[in-house]
Amino acid sequence: MSARPSLTGLGAAPPGRRPAVRRFLGLDRPRHRRHGLAYLTASGPLGELLGIDAALLLELGFLLTAYAAGVAWLASRPQPPALGVKLGVDINVLWAVLSVVALFAWLEPTTAGLLWTPMQAATVAGFALLQWTALRAVAATR
């Protein structure tokens, strides 16, 4: 009789199940990738639609695309390093906070931008919460 793997690592799970941390990272990556590529390829039209400087959107596109690659790497690991996951959570939290601050501090968004910015900030914050909760659950089982 063979022993089942223990659930002590981020990647250890019963066959056929992805650990929650990897699952939430995997769900987060495509959103960052889509937004990053959209900002890279259509920063001008999106800037007009949202009332956000096209150059800023272009820079954010580079950042989001790089971040998506990092999240993809973490999600592909059988046991994503906790420090990498924590860094991703921190970046998501920072993104969400800065998005809301930017609305009041320096952006002059259109109505679409006024709706889009807090909506995407809430989504990013939600993923940060899911990832953090999953990471803490893994740590509690160790």
Coordinates of N, CA, C and O in Angstrom, one line a residue:
M1 N 0.8 -1.2 0.0 CA 0.0 0.0 0.0 C 0.9 1.2 0.0 O 1.8 1.4 0.8
S2 N 0.6 2.2 -0.9 CA 1.4 3.4 -1.0 C 0.8 4.5 -0.1 O -0.4 4.6 0.0
A3 N 1.7 5.3 0.4 CA 1.2 6.4 1.2 C 0.8 7.6 0.4 O 1.5 7.9 -0.6
R4 N -0.2 8.3 0.8 CA -0.6 9.5 0.0 C 0.3 10.6 0.4 O 0.8 10.7 1.6
P5 N 0.6 11.6 -0.5 CA 1.4 12.7 -0.1 C 0.8 13.6 1.0 O -0.4 13.7 1.0
S6 N 1.6 14.1 1.8 CA 1.1 15.0 2.9 C 0.7 16.3 2.3 O 1.1 16.7 1.3
L7 N -0.1 17.0 3.1 CA -0.6 18.3 2.6 C 0.3 19.4 3.3 O -0.2 20.5 3.7
T8 N 1.6 19.2 3.4 CA 2.4 20.2 4.1 C 2.9 21.3 3.2 O 3.3 22.4 3.6
G9 N 3.0 21.1 1.9 CA 3.5 22.1 1.0 C 2.4 22.8 0.2 O 1.3 22.4 0.1
L10 N 2.8 23.9 -0.4 CA 1.8 24.7 -1.2 C 1.3 23.8 -2.4 O 0.2 24.0 -2.8
G11 N 2.1 23.0 -2.9 CA 1.7 22.2 -4.1 C 1.2 20.8 -3.8 O 0.7 20.1 -4.6
A12 N 1.3 20.4 -2.5 CA 0.8 19.1 -2.2 C -0.7 19.1 -2.0 O -1.3 19.8 -1.3
A13 N -1.3 18.2 -2.8 CA -2.8 18.1 -2.7 C -3.2 16.7 -3.3 O -2.4 16.1 -4.0
P14 N -4.4 16.3 -2.9 CA -4.9 15.0 -3.4 C -4.8 15.1 -5.0 O -5.0 16.1 -5.6
P15 N -4.6 13.9 -5.6 CA -4.6 13.9 -7.1 C -5.8 14.6 -7.7 O -6.9 14.4 -7.2
G16 N -5.6 15.3 -8.7 CA -6.7 16.0 -9.4 C -7.1 17.3 -8.9 O -8.0 18.0 -9.4
R17 N -6.5 17.7 -7.7 CA -6.9 19.0 -7.1 C -5.7 19.9 -7.1 O -4.6 19.5 -6.7
R18 N -5.9 21.2 -7.5 CA -4.9 22.2 -7.4 C -5.0 22.9 -6.1 O -6.1 23.2 -5.7
P19 N -3.9 23.1 -5.4 CA -4.0 23.9 -4.1 C -4.6 25.2 -4.4 O -4.5 25.8 -5.5
A20 N -5.3 25.8 -3.4 CA -6.0 27.1 -3.5 C -5.0 28.2 -3.9 O -5.4 29.0 -4.8
V21 N -3.9 28.2 -3.4 CA -2.9 29.3 -3.7 C -2.6 29.2 -5.2 O -2.7 30.3 -5.9
R22 N -2.3 28.1 -5.7 CA -2.0 28.0 -7.2 C -3.2 28.3 -8.0 O -3.1 28.9 -9.1
R23 N -4.4 27.9 -7.6 CA -5.6 28.1 -8.3 C -5.9 29.6 -8.4 O -6.2 30.2 -9.4
F24 N -5.8 30.3 -7.3 CA -6.0 31.8 -7.3 C -5.0 32.5 -8.1 O -5.3 33.5 -8.7
L25 N -3.7 32.1 -8.0 CA -2.7 32.7 -8.8 C -3.0 32.5 -10.3 O -2.9 33.4 -11.1
G26 N -3.4 31.3 -10.6 CA -3.8 30.9 -12.0 C -4.9 31.7 -12.5 O -5.0 32.1 -13.7
L27 N -5.9 32.0 -11.7 CA -7.0 32.9 -12.1 C -6.7 34.3 -12.2 O -7.3 35.1 -13.0
D28 N -5.7 34.8 -11.4 CA -5.3 36.2 -11.4 C -4.5 36.5 -12.7 O -4.6 37.6 -13.2
R29 N -3.6 35.6 -13.1 CA -2.7 35.9 -14.2 C -3.4 36.3 -15.5 O -3.0 37.3 -16.1
P30 N -4.4 35.7 -16.0 CA -5.0 36.1 -17.3 C -5.6 37.5 -17.2 O -5.5 38.2 -18.2
R31 N -6.1 37.9 -16.1 CA -6.7 39.3 -16.0 C -5.6 40.3 -16.1 O -5.7 41.3 -16.9
H32 N -4.5 40.1 -15.4 CA -3.3 41.0 -15.5 C -2.8 41.0 -17.0 O -2.5 42.1 -17.5
R33 N -2.7 39.8 -17.5 CA -2.2 39.7 -18.9 C -3.1 40.5 -19.9 O -2.6 41.2 -20.7
R34 N -4.4 40.3 -19.8 CA -5.3 40.9 -20.7 C -5.2 42.4 -20.6 O -5.2 43.2 -21.6
H35 N -5.3 42.9 -19.3 CA -5.2 44.4 -19.1 C -3.9 44.9 -19.6 O -3.8 46.0 -20.2
G36 N -2.8 44.2 -19.3 CA -1.5 44.7 -19.7 C -1.4 44.8 -21.2 O -0.9 45.8 -21.8
L37 N -1.8 43.7 -21.9 CA -1.8 43.8 -23.4 C -2.7 44.8 -24.0 O -2.4 45.5 -25.0
A38 N -3.9 45.0 -23.4 CA -4.8 46.0 -23.8 C -4.1 47.4 -23.7 O -4.2 48.3 -24.6
Y39 N -3.5 47.7 -22.5 CA -2.9 49.0 -22.3 C -1.7 49.2 -23.2 O -1.4 50.3 -23.7
L40 N -1.0 48.1 -23.5 CA 0.2 48.2 -24.5 C -0.3 48.5 -25.9 O 0.3 49.3 -26.6
T41 N -1.3 47.8 -26.3 CA -1.7 47.9 -27.7 C -2.7 49.0 -28.0 O -2.8 49.4 -29.2
A42 N -3.5 49.4 -27.0 CA -4.5 50.4 -27.3 C -4.5 51.5 -26.3 O -5.5 52.0 -25.8
S43 N -3.3 51.9 -25.8 CA -3.2 53.0 -24.8 C -3.9 54.3 -25.2 O -4.5 54.9 -24.4
G44 N -3.8 54.6 -26.5 CA -4.4 55.9 -27.0 C -5.9 55.9 -26.9 O -6.5 56.7 -26.2
P45 N -6.6 54.9 -27.5 CA -8.0 54.9 -27.4 C -8.6 54.6 -26.0 O -9.5 55.2 -25.6
L46 N -7.9 53.7 -25.3 CA -8.3 53.5 -23.9 C -8.1 54.7 -23.0 O -8.9 55.0 -22.2
G47 N -7.0 55.4 -23.3 CA -6.8 56.7 -22.5 C -7.9 57.7 -22.8 O -8.3 58.3 -21.8
E48 N -8.3 57.8 -24.0 CA -9.4 58.7 -24.3 C -10.7 58.3 -23.7 O -11.5 59.1 -23.1
L49 N -11.0 57.0 -23.7 CA -12.2 56.4 -23.1 C -12.2 56.6 -21.6 O -13.3 57.0 -21.1
L50 N -11.1 56.4 -21.0 CA -11.1 56.4 -19.5 C -10.7 57.8 -19.0 O -10.8 58.0 -17.8
G51 N -10.1 58.6 -19.8 CA -9.6 59.9 -19.3 C -8.3 59.8 -18.6 O -8.1 60.6 -17.7
I52 N -7.5 58.8 -19.0 CA -6.2 58.6 -18.4 C -5.2 58.7 -19.4 O -5.3 58.3 -20.6
D53 N -4.1 59.4 -19.1 CA -3.0 59.7 -20.0 C -2.5 58.4 -20.7 O -2.2 57.4 -20.0
A54 N -2.4 58.4 -22.0 CA -2.0 57.2 -22.8 C -0.6 56.8 -22.4 O -0.4 55.5 -22.4
A55 N 0.3 57.7 -22.1 CA 1.6 57.3 -21.7 C 1.6 56.5 -20.4 O 2.4 55.5 -20.2
L56 N 0.8 56.9 -19.5 CA 0.7 56.2 -18.2 C 0.1 54.8 -18.4 O 0.6 53.8 -17.9
L57 N -0.9 54.7 -19.3 CA -1.5 53.4 -19.6 C -0.4 52.5 -20.3 O -0.4 51.3 -20.0
L58 N 0.4 53.1 -21.1 CA 1.4 52.3 -21.8 C 2.4 51.7 -20.7 O 2.8 50.6 -20.7
E59 N 2.9 52.6 -19.8 CA 3.8 52.1 -18.7 C 3.1 51.1 -17.9 O 3.7 50.1 -17.5
L60 N 1.8 51.3 -17.5 CA 1.1 50.3 -16.8 C 1.0 49.0 -17.5 O 1.0 47.9 -16.9
G61 N 0.9 49.1 -18.8 CA 0.8 47.9 -19.6 C 2.0 47.0 -19.5 O 2.0 45.8 -19.4
F62 N 3.2 47.7 -19.5 CA 4.5 47.0 -19.4 C 4.5 46.3 -18.0 O 4.9 45.2 -17.8
L63 N 4.1 47.1 -17.0 CA 4.2 46.6 -15.6 C 3.2 45.4 -15.4 O 3.6 44.4 -14.8
L64 N 2.0 45.5 -15.9 CA 1.0 44.4 -15.8 C 1.5 43.2 -16.5 O 1.3 42.0 -16.0
T65 N 2.0 43.3 -17.7 CA 2.5 42.2 -18.5 C 3.6 41.5 -17.8 O 3.6 40.2 -17.7
A66 N 4.5 42.2 -17.2 CA 5.6 41.6 -16.4 C 5.1 40.9 -15.2 O 5.5 39.8 -14.8
Y67 N 4.2 41.6 -14.5 CA 3.6 41.0 -13.3 C 2.8 39.7 -13.6 O 2.9 38.7 -12.9
A68 N 2.1 39.7 -14.7 CA 1.4 38.5 -15.2 C 2.4 37.3 -15.4 O 2.1 36.2 -15.1
A69 N 3.5 37.6 -16.0 CA 4.5 36.6 -16.2 C 5.0 36.0 -14.9 O 5.2 34.8 -14.7
G70 N 5.2 36.9 -13.9 CA 5.7 36.4 -12.6 C 4.6 35.6 -11.9 O 4.9 34.6 -11.3
V71 N 3.4 36.0 -12.0 CA 2.3 35.2 -11.4 C 2.1 33.9 -12.1 O 1.9 32.9 -11.5
A72 N 2.3 33.9 -13.4 CA 2.2 32.6 -14.2 C 3.3 31.7 -13.7 O 3.1 30.5 -13.5
W73 N 4.5 32.2 -13.5 CA 5.6 31.4 -13.0 C 5.3 30.8 -11.6 O 5.5 29.6 -11.4
L74 N 4.8 31.6 -10.7 CA 4.4 31.1 -9.4 C 3.3 30.1 -9.5 O 3.4 29.0 -8.8
A75 N 2.3 30.3 -10.3 CA 1.2 29.3 -10.4 C 1.7 28.0 -11.0 O 1.1 27.0 -10.8
S76 N 2.8 28.0 -11.8 CA 3.2 26.8 -12.4 C 4.1 26.0 -11.5 O 4.4 24.8 -11.8
R77 N 4.5 26.5 -10.4 CA 5.3 25.7 -9.5 C 4.5 24.8 -8.7 O 3.4 25.1 -8.2
P78 N 5.0 23.5 -8.5 CA 4.3 22.6 -7.6 C 4.1 23.1 -6.2 O 3.1 22.9 -5.6
Q79 N 5.1 23.9 -5.7 CA 5.0 24.5 -4.4 C 5.5 26.0 -4.6 O 6.7 26.3 -4.4
P80 N 4.6 26.9 -4.9 CA 5.0 28.3 -5.1 C 5.6 28.8 -3.8 O 5.2 28.5 -2.7
P81 N 6.8 29.5 -4.0 CA 7.4 30.0 -2.8 C 6.6 31.0 -2.1 O 6.0 31.9 -2.7
A82 N 6.4 30.9 -0.8 CA 5.6 31.8 0.0 C 6.0 33.2 -0.1 O 5.1 34.1 -0.2
L83 N 7.3 33.5 -0.2 CA 7.8 34.9 -0.3 C 7.3 35.5 -1.7 O 6.8 36.6 -1.7
G84 N 7.3 34.7 -2.7 CA 6.8 35.2 -4.0 C 5.3 35.5 -4.0 O 4.8 36.5 -4.5
V85 N 4.6 34.6 -3.3 CA 3.1 34.8 -3.2 C 2.8 36.0 -2.4 O 2.0 36.8 -2.7
K86 N 3.6 36.2 -1.3 CA 3.4 37.4 -0.4 C 3.7 38.7 -1.2 O 3.0 39.7 -1.1
L87 N 4.8 38.6 -2.0 CA 5.1 39.8 -2.8 C 4.0 40.1 -3.8 O 3.6 41.2 -4.0
G88 N 3.4 39.1 -4.4 CA 2.3 39.3 -5.3 C 1.1 39.9 -4.6 O 0.4 40.8 -5.2
V89 N 0.8 39.4 -3.5 CA -0.3 39.9 -2.7 C 0.0 41.4 -2.4 O -0.9 42.3 -2.5
D90 N 1.2 41.7 -1.9 CA 1.5 43.1 -1.6 C 1.4 44.0 -2.8 O 0.9 45.1 -2.7
I91 N 1.8 43.5 -4.0 CA 1.7 44.3 -5.2 C 0.2 44.5 -5.6 O -0.2 45.6 -5.9
N92 N -0.6 43.5 -5.4 CA -2.0 43.7 -5.7 C -2.6 44.7 -4.7 O -3.4 45.5 -5.1
V93 N -2.3 44.6 -3.5 CA -2.8 45.6 -2.5 C -2.4 47.0 -2.8 O -3.2 48.0 -2.8
L94 N -1.1 47.2 -3.2 CA -0.6 48.5 -3.5 C -1.3 49.0 -4.8 O -1.6 50.2 -4.8
W95 N -1.5 48.1 -5.8 CA -2.2 48.5 -7.0 C -3.6 49.0 -6.7 O -4.0 50.1 -7.1
A96 N -4.3 48.3 -5.8 CA -5.7 48.7 -5.5 C -5.7 50.0 -4.8 O -6.5 50.9 -5.1
V97 N -4.8 50.2 -3.8 CA -4.8 51.4 -3.0 C -4.4 52.6 -3.9 O -5.1 53.7 -3.9
L98 N -3.4 52.4 -4.7 CA -2.9 53.5 -5.6 C -4.0 53.9 -6.7 O -4.1 55.0 -7.0
S99 N -4.7 52.9 -7.1 CA -5.8 53.2 -8.1 C -6.8 54.1 -7.5 O -7.3 55.1 -8.1
V100 N -7.3 53.9 -6.3 CA -8.3 54.7 -5.6 C -7.7 56.1 -5.3 O -8.3 57.1 -5.5
V101 N -6.4 56.1 -4.8 CA -5.8 57.4 -4.5 C -5.6 58.2 -5.7 O -5.9 59.4 -5.7
A102 N -5.3 57.6 -6.9 CA -5.1 58.3 -8.1 C -6.3 59.0 -8.6 O -6.3 60.0 -9.2
L103 N -7.5 58.3 -8.3 CA -8.7 58.9 -8.7 C -8.9 60.3 -8.1 O -9.4 61.2 -8.8
F104 N -8.5 60.5 -6.9 CA -8.7 61.7 -6.2 C -7.5 62.7 -6.2 O -7.6 63.9 -6.1
A105 N -6.3 62.1 -6.4 CA -5.1 62.9 -6.3 C -4.7 63.5 -7.6 O -4.3 64.6 -7.7
W106 N -4.7 62.7 -8.7 CA -4.1 63.3 -9.9 C -4.8 62.9 -11.2 O -4.6 63.5 -12.3
L107 N -5.7 61.9 -11.2 CA -6.4 61.6 -12.5 C -7.6 62.5 -12.6 O -8.2 62.9 -11.7
E108 N -8.0 62.7 -13.9 CA -9.2 63.4 -14.2 C -10.0 62.5 -15.2 O -10.1 62.8 -16.4
P109 N -10.6 61.4 -14.6 CA -11.2 60.4 -15.5 C -12.5 60.8 -16.1 O -13.2 61.7 -15.5
T110 N -12.9 60.2 -17.2 CA -14.2 60.3 -17.7 C -15.1 59.5 -16.9 O -14.7 58.8 -15.9
T111 N -16.4 59.5 -17.2 CA -17.4 58.7 -16.5 C -16.9 57.2 -16.5 O -17.0 56.5 -15.5
A112 N -16.5 56.7 -17.7 CA -16.0 55.4 -17.8 C -14.9 55.1 -16.9 O -14.8 54.1 -16.3
G113 N -13.9 56.0 -16.9 CA -12.7 55.9 -16.0 C -13.1 55.9 -14.5 O -12.5 55.2 -13.7
L114 N -14.1 56.7 -14.2 CA -14.6 56.8 -12.8 C -15.2 55.5 -12.4 O -15.2 55.1 -11.2
L115 N -15.8 54.8 -13.3 CA -16.4 53.5 -13.0 C -15.4 52.4 -13.1 O -15.3 51.5 -12.2
W116 N -14.5 52.4 -14.1 CA -13.5 51.4 -14.3 C -12.5 51.3 -13.2 O -12.2 50.2 -12.7
T117 N -12.0 52.4 -12.8 CA -10.8 52.4 -11.8 C -11.2 51.7 -10.5 O -10.5 50.8 -10.1
P118 N -12.3 52.1 -9.8 CA -12.6 51.4 -8.6 C -13.0 50.0 -8.8 O -12.8 49.1 -7.9
M119 N -13.6 49.7 -9.9 CA -14.1 48.3 -10.2 C -12.8 47.4 -10.3 O -12.8 46.3 -9.7
Q120 N -11.8 47.8 -11.1 CA -10.7 47.0 -11.2 C -9.9 47.0 -9.9 O -9.3 45.9 -9.6
A121 N -9.9 48.0 -9.2 CA -9.2 48.1 -7.9 C -9.8 47.1 -6.9 O -9.1 46.3 -6.2
A122 N -11.2 47.0 -6.9 CA -11.9 46.0 -6.0 C -11.5 44.6 -6.5 O -11.4 43.7 -5.6
T123 N -11.5 44.3 -7.8 CA -11.1 43.0 -8.2 C -9.7 42.6 -7.8 O -9.5 41.5 -7.3
V124 N -8.8 43.5 -8.0 CA -7.4 43.3 -7.6 C -7.3 43.0 -6.1 O -6.7 42.1 -5.6
A125 N -8.0 43.8 -5.3 CA -8.0 43.6 -3.8 C -8.7 42.3 -3.5 O -8.2 41.6 -2.6
G126 N -9.7 41.9 -4.2 CA -10.3 40.6 -3.9 C -9.4 39.4 -4.2 O -9.3 38.5 -3.4
F127 N -8.6 39.5 -5.3 CA -7.6 38.5 -5.5 C -6.5 38.5 -4.5 O -6.0 37.4 -4.1
A128 N -6.1 39.6 -4.0 CA -5.1 39.7 -3.0 C -5.6 39.0 -1.7 O -4.9 38.2 -1.1
L129 N -6.9 39.3 -1.4 CA -7.5 38.6 -0.2 C -7.6 37.1 -0.4 O -7.2 36.4 0.6
L130 N -8.0 36.6 -1.5 CA -8.1 35.2 -1.8 C -6.7 34.5 -1.7 O -6.5 33.5 -1.0
Q131 N -5.7 35.2 -2.3 CA -4.3 34.6 -2.3 C -3.8 34.6 -0.8 O -3.1 33.6 -0.4
W132 N -4.0 35.7 -0.1 CA -3.5 35.8 1.3 C -4.1 34.7 2.2 O -3.5 34.1 2.9
T133 N -5.4 34.6 2.0 CA -6.2 33.6 2.8 C -5.7 32.2 2.5 O -5.5 31.4 3.4
A134 N -5.5 31.9 1.2 CA -5.1 30.6 0.9 C -3.6 30.3 1.4 O -3.3 29.2 1.8
L135 N -2.8 31.3 1.3 CA -1.4 31.2 1.8 C -1.4 31.0 3.3 O -0.7 30.1 3.8
R136 N -2.3 31.7 4.0 CA -2.3 31.5 5.5 C -2.9 30.1 5.8 O -2.5 29.5 6.8
A137 N -3.8 29.6 5.0 CA -4.4 28.3 5.3 C -3.3 27.2 5.2 O -3.2 26.3 5.9
V138 N -2.4 27.4 4.2 CA -1.3 26.4 4.0 C -0.4 26.5 5.1 O 0.0 25.5 5.7
A139 N -0.1 27.7 5.6 CA 0.9 27.9 6.7 C 0.3 27.3 8.0 O 1.0 26.7 8.8
A140 N -1.0 27.3 8.1 CA -1.7 26.8 9.3 C -1.6 25.3 9.4 O -1.7 24.7 10.4
T141 N -1.5 24.6 8.2 CA -1.5 23.2 8.1 C -0.1 22.6 8.3 O 0.1 21.4 8.4
R142 N 0.9 23.5 8.4 CA 2.3 23.0 8.5 C 2.6 22.7 9.9 O 2.1 23.1 10.9

